[in-house]
mmCIF file of C-alpha atoms in Angstrom:
data_model
loop_
_atom_site.group_PDB
_atom_site.id
_atom_site.type_symbol
_atom_site.label_atom_id
_atom_site.label_comp_id
_atom_site.label_asym_id
_atom_site.label_seq_id
_atom_site.Cartn_x
_atom_site.Cartn_y
_atom_site.Cartn_z
ATOM 1 C CA UNK A 1320 98.968 80.704 103.871
ATOM 2 C CA UNK A 1321 96.098 78.252 103.888
ATOM 3 C CA UNK A 1322 92.608 79.051 102.806
ATOM 4 C CA UNK A 1323 90.840 81.312 105.450
ATOM 5 C CA UNK A 1324 88.754 79.682 108.059
ATOM 6 C CA UNK A 1325 86.065 82.069 109.423
ATOM 7 C CA UNK A 1326 85.489 82.442 113.247
ATOM 8 C CA UNK A 1327 81.926 82.836 114.507
ATOM 9 C CA UNK A 1328 80.167 85.591 112.465
ATOM 10 C CA UNK A 1329 80.063 89.060 114.008
ATOM 11 C CA UNK A 1330 76.469 90.154 114.668
ATOM 12 C CA UNK A 1331 75.266 92.359 111.741
ATOM 13 C CA UNK A 1332 78.118 91.430 109.343
ATOM 14 C CA UNK A 1333 78.584 88.529 106.995
ATOM 15 C CA UNK A 1334 81.064 85.796 107.783
ATOM 16 C CA UNK A 1335 84.286 85.715 106.089
ATOM 17 C CA UNK A 1336 84.352 83.437 103.079
ATOM 18 C CA UNK A 1337 85.601 79.921 103.520
ATOM 19 C CA UNK A 1338 87.910 80.254 100.514
ATOM 20 C CA UNK A 1339 89.744 83.518 99.445
ATOM 21 C CA UNK A 1340 92.732 84.577 97.471
ATOM 22 C CA UNK A 1341 95.847 84.855 99.779
ATOM 23 C CA UNK A 1342 97.480 88.160 99.966
ATOM 24 C CA UNK A 1343 100.378 86.893 97.952
ATOM 25 C CA UNK A 1344 98.142 86.146 95.038
ATOM 26 C CA UNK A 1345 96.537 89.515 95.016
ATOM 27 C CA UNK A 1346 99.934 91.086 95.304
ATOM 28 C CA UNK A 1347 100.881 89.099 92.326
ATOM 29 C CA UNK A 1348 98.021 90.294 90.338
ATOM 30 C CA UNK A 1349 98.902 93.887 91.320
ATOM 31 C CA UNK A 1350 102.352 93.441 90.121
ATOM 32 C CA UNK A 1351 101.196 91.969 86.845
ATOM 33 C CA UNK A 1352 99.006 94.941 86.286
ATOM 34 C CA UNK A 1353 101.950 97.325 86.991
ATOM 35 C CA UNK A 1354 104.268 95.465 84.591
ATOM 36 C CA UNK A 1355 106.131 93.448 87.127
ATOM 37 C CA UNK A 1356 107.511 89.727 86.344
ATOM 38 C CA UNK A 1357 104.798 87.254 85.640
ATOM 39 C CA UNK A 1358 103.261 84.897 87.955
ATOM 40 C CA UNK A 1359 105.693 82.033 88.505
ATOM 41 C CA UNK A 1360 108.852 83.940 87.795
ATOM 42 C CA UNK A 1361 111.542 83.925 90.522
ATOM 43 C CA UNK A 1362 110.734 87.420 91.359
ATOM 44 C CA UNK A 1363 107.111 86.613 92.081
ATOM 45 C CA UNK A 1364 108.087 83.501 94.047
ATOM 46 C CA UNK A 1365 110.334 85.671 96.171
ATOM 47 C CA UNK A 1366 107.378 88.116 96.669
ATOM 48 C CA UNK A 1367 105.109 85.239 97.628
ATOM 49 C CA UNK A 1368 107.658 83.981 100.057
ATOM 50 C CA UNK A 1369 107.893 87.479 101.737
ATOM 51 C CA UNK A 1370 104.066 87.706 102.047
ATOM 52 C CA UNK A 1371 104.023 84.433 103.816
ATOM 53 C CA UNK A 1372 106.894 84.833 105.989
ATOM 54 C CA UNK A 1373 105.237 86.707 108.806
ATOM 55 C CA UNK A 1374 103.218 83.863 110.177
ATOM 56 C CA UNK A 1375 106.215 81.993 111.400
ATOM 57 C CA UNK A 1376 107.478 85.189 113.174
ATOM 58 C CA UNK A 1377 104.115 86.628 114.580
ATOM 59 C CA UNK A 1378 105.428 86.883 118.180
ATOM 60 C CA UNK A 1379 108.630 88.578 117.083
ATOM 61 C CA UNK A 1380 106.490 91.032 115.034
ATOM 62 C CA UNK A 1381 104.103 91.703 117.877
ATOM 63 C CA UNK A 1382 106.883 92.229 120.484
ATOM 64 C CA UNK A 1383 109.146 94.446 118.510
ATOM 65 C CA UNK A 1384 107.350 96.446 115.775
ATOM 66 C CA UNK A 1385 106.436 99.956 116.450
ATOM 67 C CA UNK A 1386 102.839 100.858 117.107
ATOM 68 C CA UNK A 1387 101.369 104.187 115.993
ATOM 69 C CA UNK A 1388 101.040 107.642 117.590
ATOM 70 C CA UNK A 1389 97.870 109.259 119.005
ATOM 71 C CA UNK A 1390 98.163 111.924 116.497
ATOM 72 C CA UNK A 1391 97.519 109.471 113.739
ATOM 73 C CA UNK A 1392 94.165 108.732 115.078
ATOM 74 C CA UNK A 1393 93.521 112.279 115.801
ATOM 75 C CA UNK A 1394 94.140 112.951 112.100
ATOM 76 C CA UNK A 1395 91.678 110.114 111.169
ATOM 77 C CA UNK A 1396 88.991 111.837 113.136
ATOM 78 C CA UNK A 1397 89.863 115.221 111.737
ATOM 79 C CA UNK A 1398 89.881 114.145 108.132
ATOM 80 C CA UNK A 1399 86.745 112.020 108.320
ATOM 81 C CA UNK A 1400 84.834 114.613 110.427
ATOM 82 C CA UNK A 1401 83.721 111.906 112.812
ATOM 83 C CA UNK A 1402 84.957 110.502 116.160
ATOM 84 C CA UNK A 1403 86.387 107.024 116.227
ATOM 85 C CA UNK A 1404 84.241 106.297 119.414
ATOM 86 C CA UNK A 1405 81.401 104.109 118.376
ATOM 87 C CA UNK A 1406 82.493 104.006 114.644
ATOM 88 C CA UNK A 1407 82.216 100.619 112.782
ATOM 89 C CA UNK A 1408 85.751 99.998 111.713
ATOM 90 C CA UNK A 1409 87.211 96.951 109.635
ATOM 91 C CA UNK A 1410 90.894 96.755 110.145
ATOM 92 C CA UNK A 1411 92.233 94.727 107.052
ATOM 93 C CA UNK A 1412 95.465 92.799 107.163
ATOM 94 C CA UNK A 1413 95.421 93.428 110.803
ATOM 95 C CA UNK A 1414 98.424 91.195 111.540
ATOM 96 C CA UNK A 1415 99.006 90.914 115.282
ATOM 97 C CA UNK A 1416 96.672 93.776 115.937
ATOM 98 C CA UNK A 1417 99.032 96.715 116.487
ATOM 99 C CA UNK A 1418 96.711 99.190 114.816
ATOM 100 C CA UNK A 1419 93.467 97.396 115.870
ATOM 101 C CA UNK A 1420 94.421 97.797 119.564
ATOM 102 C CA UNK A 1421 94.996 101.533 119.099
ATOM 103 C CA UNK A 1422 91.450 101.766 117.337
ATOM 104 C CA UNK A 1423 89.814 99.799 120.071
ATOM 105 C CA UNK A 1424 91.209 101.933 122.773
ATOM 106 C CA UNK A 1425 89.731 104.929 120.973
ATOM 107 C CA UNK A 1426 86.269 103.405 121.376
ATOM 108 C CA UNK A 1427 85.827 102.046 117.850
ATOM 109 C CA UNK A 1428 83.701 99.022 117.123
ATOM 110 C CA UNK A 1429 86.443 97.167 115.380
ATOM 111 C CA UNK A 1430 86.378 93.814 113.379
ATOM 112 C CA UNK A 1431 89.857 92.667 112.303
ATOM 113 C CA UNK A 1432 90.414 90.732 109.008
ATOM 114 C CA UNK A 1433 93.622 88.769 108.703
ATOM 115 C CA UNK A 1434 94.511 86.059 106.239
ATOM 116 C CA UNK A 1435 97.496 84.455 107.938
ATOM 117 C CA UNK A 1436 97.149 81.654 110.529
ATOM 118 C CA UNK A 1437 100.088 82.479 112.544
ATOM 119 C CA UNK A 1438 99.412 86.305 112.639
ATOM 120 C CA UNK A 1439 95.679 85.694 113.591
ATOM 121 C CA UNK A 1440 96.695 83.343 116.482
ATOM 122 C CA UNK A 1441 98.967 85.900 117.800
ATOM 123 C CA UNK A 1442 96.115 88.372 117.465
ATOM 124 C CA UNK A 1443 93.731 86.395 119.426
ATOM 125 C CA UNK A 1444 96.356 85.871 122.094
ATOM 126 C CA UNK A 1445 96.985 89.644 122.628
ATOM 127 C CA UNK A 1446 93.401 90.892 121.978
ATOM 128 C CA UNK A 1447 91.057 88.102 122.916
ATOM 129 C CA UNK A 1448 88.057 90.577 123.327
ATOM 130 C CA UNK A 1449 88.356 91.839 119.718
ATOM 131 C CA UNK A 1450 86.638 89.821 116.846
ATOM 132 C CA UNK A 1451 89.070 88.593 114.035
ATOM 133 C CA UNK A 1452 88.038 86.712 110.910
ATOM 134 C CA UNK A 1453 90.300 84.987 108.411
ATOM 135 C CA UNK A 1454 90.056 86.716 105.068
ATOM 136 C CA UNK A 1455 91.449 89.503 102.981
ATOM 137 C CA UNK A 1456 90.474 92.667 101.350
ATOM 138 C CA UNK A 1457 88.475 91.012 98.536
ATOM 139 C CA UNK A 1458 85.589 90.130 100.665
ATOM 140 C CA UNK A 1459 84.629 92.339 103.639
ATOM 141 C CA UNK A 1460 81.761 93.150 105.944
ATOM 142 C CA UNK A 1461 80.012 96.614 105.903
ATOM 143 C CA UNK A 1462 81.856 99.458 107.676
ATOM 144 C CA UNK A 1463 82.079 103.282 108.122
ATOM 145 C CA UNK A 1464 85.743 103.126 108.061
ATOM 146 C CA UNK A 1465 88.180 100.683 106.439
ATOM 147 C CA UNK A 1466 91.788 100.767 107.601
ATOM 148 C CA UNK A 1467 94.846 99.064 106.305
ATOM 149 C CA UNK A 1468 97.980 99.677 108.475
ATOM 150 C CA UNK A 1469 101.172 98.486 106.748
ATOM 151 C CA UNK A 1470 98.971 96.190 104.563
ATOM 152 C CA UNK A 1471 97.724 97.731 101.470
ATOM 153 C CA UNK A 1472 100.821 96.935 99.476
ATOM 154 C CA UNK A 1473 99.825 93.182 99.806
ATOM 155 C CA UNK A 1474 96.613 93.710 98.047
ATOM 156 C CA UNK A 1475 95.489 94.127 94.287
ATOM 157 C CA UNK A 1476 93.847 97.532 94.161
ATOM 158 C CA UNK A 1477 91.818 96.539 91.120
ATOM 159 C CA UNK A 1478 90.054 94.269 93.511
ATOM 160 C CA UNK A 1479 90.418 95.908 96.828
ATOM 161 C CA UNK A 1480 89.233 99.451 95.655
ATOM 162 C CA UNK A 1481 85.783 98.191 94.262
ATOM 163 C CA UNK A 1482 85.410 95.981 97.379
ATOM 164 C CA UNK A 1483 86.040 99.062 99.605
ATOM 165 C CA UNK A 1484 83.379 101.043 97.627
ATOM 166 C CA UNK A 1485 80.914 98.236 98.009
ATOM 167 C CA UNK A 1486 81.070 97.842 101.709
ATOM 168 C CA UNK A 1487 81.752 101.384 102.818
ATOM 169 C CA UNK A 1488 78.615 103.438 103.989
ATOM 170 C CA UNK A 1489 77.829 106.676 102.353
ATOM 171 C CA UNK A 1490 80.412 109.227 103.582
ATOM 172 C CA UNK A 1491 82.661 106.270 104.735
ATOM 173 C CA UNK A 1492 86.438 106.384 104.476
ATOM 174 C CA UNK A 1493 89.251 104.129 103.278
ATOM 175 C CA UNK A 1494 92.390 104.822 105.283
ATOM 176 C CA UNK A 1495 95.849 103.555 104.479
ATOM 177 C CA UNK A 1496 98.928 104.183 106.514
ATOM 178 C CA UNK A 1497 102.586 103.136 106.981
ATOM 179 C CA UNK A 1498 105.316 103.732 109.563
ATOM 180 C CA UNK A 1499 108.455 104.744 107.553
ATOM 181 C CA UNK A 1500 111.939 105.537 108.653
ATOM 182 C CA UNK A 1501 112.732 109.246 108.752
ATOM 183 C CA UNK A 1502 115.554 109.332 106.313
ATOM 184 C CA UNK A 1503 116.515 112.729 107.039
ATOM 185 C CA UNK A 1504 117.952 111.448 110.438
ATOM 186 C CA UNK A 1505 121.651 110.716 109.581
ATOM 187 C CA UNK A 1506 121.903 107.427 111.446
ATOM 188 C CA UNK A 1507 118.771 106.151 109.943
ATOM 189 C CA UNK A 1508 119.738 107.107 106.488
ATOM 190 C CA UNK A 1509 123.115 105.333 106.878
ATOM 191 C CA UNK A 1510 121.385 102.154 108.296
ATOM 192 C CA UNK A 1511 118.991 102.133 105.357
ATOM 193 C CA UNK A 1512 121.736 102.414 102.820
ATOM 194 C CA UNK A 1513 123.488 99.336 104.642
ATOM 195 C CA UNK A 1514 120.234 97.448 104.214
ATOM 196 C CA UNK A 1515 119.997 98.549 100.565
ATOM 197 C CA UNK A 1516 123.508 97.316 99.934
ATOM 198 C CA UNK A 1517 122.767 93.884 101.623
ATOM 199 C CA UNK A 1518 119.719 93.374 99.388
ATOM 200 C CA UNK A 1519 121.245 95.036 96.420
ATOM 201 C CA UNK A 1520 118.907 93.091 93.960
ATOM 202 C CA UNK A 1521 115.694 94.676 95.556
ATOM 203 C CA UNK A 1522 114.643 98.279 95.097
ATOM 204 C CA UNK A 1523 113.724 98.645 98.957
ATOM 205 C CA UNK A 1524 113.934 102.346 98.824
ATOM 206 C CA UNK A 1525 111.247 102.523 96.153
ATOM 207 C CA UNK A 1526 109.105 100.061 98.217
ATOM 208 C CA UNK A 1527 109.346 102.181 101.318
ATOM 209 C CA UNK A 1528 108.379 105.434 99.628
ATOM 210 C CA UNK A 1529 105.611 104.331 97.139
ATOM 211 C CA UNK A 1530 102.692 106.108 99.009
ATOM 212 C CA UNK A 1531 100.946 108.315 96.515
ATOM 213 C CA UNK A 1532 97.414 108.202 95.292
ATOM 214 C CA UNK A 1533 98.233 106.495 92.021
ATOM 215 C CA UNK A 1534 99.770 103.637 93.946
ATOM 216 C CA UNK A 1535 96.865 103.386 96.246
ATOM 217 C CA UNK A 1536 94.259 103.493 93.503
ATOM 218 C CA UNK A 1537 95.513 103.224 89.872
ATOM 219 C CA UNK A 1538 91.936 103.659 88.597
ATOM 220 C CA UNK A 1539 91.727 107.102 90.137
ATOM 221 C CA UNK A 1540 88.333 106.272 91.451
ATOM 222 C CA UNK A 1541 89.069 107.798 95.096
ATOM 223 C CA UNK A 1542 90.395 111.099 95.781
ATOM 224 C CA UNK A 1543 92.938 110.699 98.545
ATOM 225 C CA UNK A 1544 94.156 113.199 101.097
ATOM 226 C CA UNK A 1545 97.817 112.668 102.220
ATOM 227 C CA UNK A 1546 98.879 113.415 105.841
ATOM 228 C CA UNK A 1547 102.359 112.952 107.194
ATOM 229 C CA UNK A 1548 102.979 112.516 110.975
ATOM 230 C CA UNK A 1549 106.426 112.314 112.662
ATOM 231 C CA UNK A 1550 106.944 110.478 115.966
ATOM 232 C CA UNK A 1551 109.600 108.559 117.701
ATOM 233 C CA UNK A 1552 110.230 105.961 120.275
ATOM 234 C CA UNK A 1553 113.326 105.046 122.360
ATOM 235 C CA UNK A 1554 114.096 101.258 122.629
ATOM 236 C CA UNK A 1555 116.907 98.904 123.607
ATOM 237 C CA UNK A 1556 119.219 98.037 120.682
ATOM 238 C CA UNK A 1557 117.977 94.388 120.875
ATOM 239 C CA UNK A 1558 114.375 95.568 120.297
ATOM 240 C CA UNK A 1559 115.526 97.768 117.309
ATOM 241 C CA UNK A 1560 117.390 94.818 115.753
ATOM 242 C CA UNK A 1561 114.423 92.412 116.320
ATOM 243 C CA UNK A 1562 112.062 95.013 114.722
ATOM 244 C CA UNK A 1563 114.353 95.183 111.701
ATOM 245 C CA UNK A 1564 114.644 91.519 111.644
ATOM 246 C CA UNK A 1565 110.873 91.165 111.461
ATOM 247 C CA UNK A 1566 110.587 92.633 108.039
ATOM 248 C CA UNK A 1567 109.929 90.211 105.246
ATOM 249 C CA UNK A 1568 113.261 90.686 103.582
ATOM 250 C CA UNK A 1569 115.205 89.447 106.570
ATOM 251 C CA UNK A 1570 112.608 86.806 107.423
ATOM 252 C CA UNK A 1571 113.261 85.254 104.032
ATOM 253 C CA UNK A 1572 117.046 85.914 104.027
ATOM 254 C CA UNK A 1573 119.643 83.041 104.566
ATOM 255 C CA UNK A 1574 120.073 82.638 108.233
ATOM 256 C CA UNK A 1575 123.860 82.926 108.402
ATOM 257 C CA UNK A 1576 123.746 85.764 105.966
ATOM 258 C CA UNK A 1577 121.282 87.705 108.092
ATOM 259 C CA UNK A 1578 123.125 86.951 111.277
ATOM 260 C CA UNK A 1579 126.371 88.414 109.781
ATOM 261 C CA UNK A 1580 124.399 91.552 108.906
ATOM 262 C CA UNK A 1581 122.897 92.020 112.211
ATOM 263 C CA UNK A 1582 126.329 91.551 114.007
ATOM 264 C CA UNK A 1583 127.732 94.276 111.960
ATOM 265 C CA UNK A 1584 124.764 96.495 112.341
ATOM 266 C CA UNK A 1585 125.010 96.049 116.106
ATOM 267 C CA UNK A 1586 128.519 97.320 115.777
ATOM 268 C CA UNK A 1587 127.571 100.455 113.862
ATOM 269 C CA UNK A 1588 124.677 101.294 116.064
ATOM 270 C CA UNK A 1589 126.665 100.999 119.323
ATOM 271 C CA UNK A 1590 128.945 103.613 118.009
ATOM 272 C CA UNK A 1591 126.017 105.886 117.633
ATOM 273 C CA UNK A 1592 124.118 104.819 120.798
ATOM 274 C CA UNK A 1593 126.906 103.639 123.361
ATOM 275 C CA UNK A 1594 124.250 103.220 126.075
ATOM 276 C CA UNK A 1595 122.422 100.759 124.004
ATOM 277 C CA UNK A 1596 119.206 102.716 123.690
ATOM 278 C CA UNK A 1597 118.116 103.711 120.059
ATOM 279 C CA UNK A 1598 116.023 106.677 119.143
ATOM 280 C CA UNK A 1599 113.858 105.463 116.297
ATOM 281 C CA UNK A 1600 112.124 108.226 114.498
ATOM 282 C CA UNK A 1601 109.249 107.512 112.046
ATOM 283 C CA UNK A 1602 107.119 109.275 109.429
ATOM 284 C CA UNK A 1603 103.524 107.880 109.299
ATOM 285 C CA UNK A 1604 102.187 108.492 105.710
ATOM 286 C CA UNK A 1605 98.344 108.382 105.854
ATOM 287 C CA UNK A 1606 96.231 108.339 102.824
ATOM 288 C CA UNK A 1607 92.476 108.826 103.394
ATOM 289 C CA UNK A 1608 89.712 108.702 100.686
ATOM 290 C CA UNK A 1609 86.094 109.305 101.385
ATOM 291 C CA UNK A 1610 82.945 108.019 99.468
ATOM 292 C CA UNK A 1611 80.145 110.297 98.417
ATOM 293 C CA UNK A 1612 77.552 111.028 101.094
ATOM 294 C CA UNK A 1613 74.629 110.181 98.736
#
C-alpha cells in the first residue's frame, strides 16, 4: 500500500498523517517481537503480500464477506455500559466498511481509518456519507470507543496499545473482534481441514484461534473481557466460495492452484448442500478492554 493520503479533516479530530507505517510493516514488527522470522525473510515477504492483497479484491471482499450480528453490538453496549447512539467511535482497519456500516446504523458518530487505497475506495463507494481517512492504528483521532473488526492481527500491539490509551477518553474502550468458523459443525471442520492441507506450510488453525488477551496486548496493560457470539447466514454456494476466496491466503495463492482447490471444494459442498445453499455458522470473538474513568 502507498503512503496514506488524508481526506478532509473531520471536525474536532486531527487529520490523518500524510505518512504512516503500512499495516504490513506493523505486523512485521509484531512478528519480530513474538520471535517470528526477521524482516526480509521469505515468511515475512509472504506476510506482507497477504496484508497488501485485499486492495485488489476490495469489491469481492465487500460483496461476499459476512457482516456481524446485532447481538455483537448489543454486547458492546452491555460491556461498555453506554449506548452506541451518539458515541464517538473510530473504526480502525475499516476495510470496505462492513463493521462501520453496522455501527453507523446504531447511531454512532463513526470515523473510519483505513490504510489501503483499494479498500478505502470501495468504502467510499458503499458508504459515501461516512468519513474515512487513510491511516492506521499508530496515529488516531480521539474517541470514546476504538473498534478493530478483523484487523487487529495486522497491527503491532506495542505501538497500537499505547496509541489507543492516548486517544481514548477516560472510561473509553478498545474493542477487537473476529468472525471465525464454528469448527464444531462437521462440514465446516472438514472444509477447514481441506484448507489446512492446501496450505500445509502455514499454521492457519492457530491464526484463526489466537484471540486471547495476551495476543491482544502482550504488555498486559489492558484487562480484556472475552465474549463469544454464535450466528449464521444462508448463502448461495458461489457466495460462500467467493467469501473463502477473499481471504489473503487465497488472494496470494497461484491462480491455477486456487482454481483447482475451489473446483474440488464445490464438489465436496454440493454433496452436503445439494440445493446449492450453504448454511455458514460463525463464532464472533469479542475482546473488550476499558480505560480507567479517572
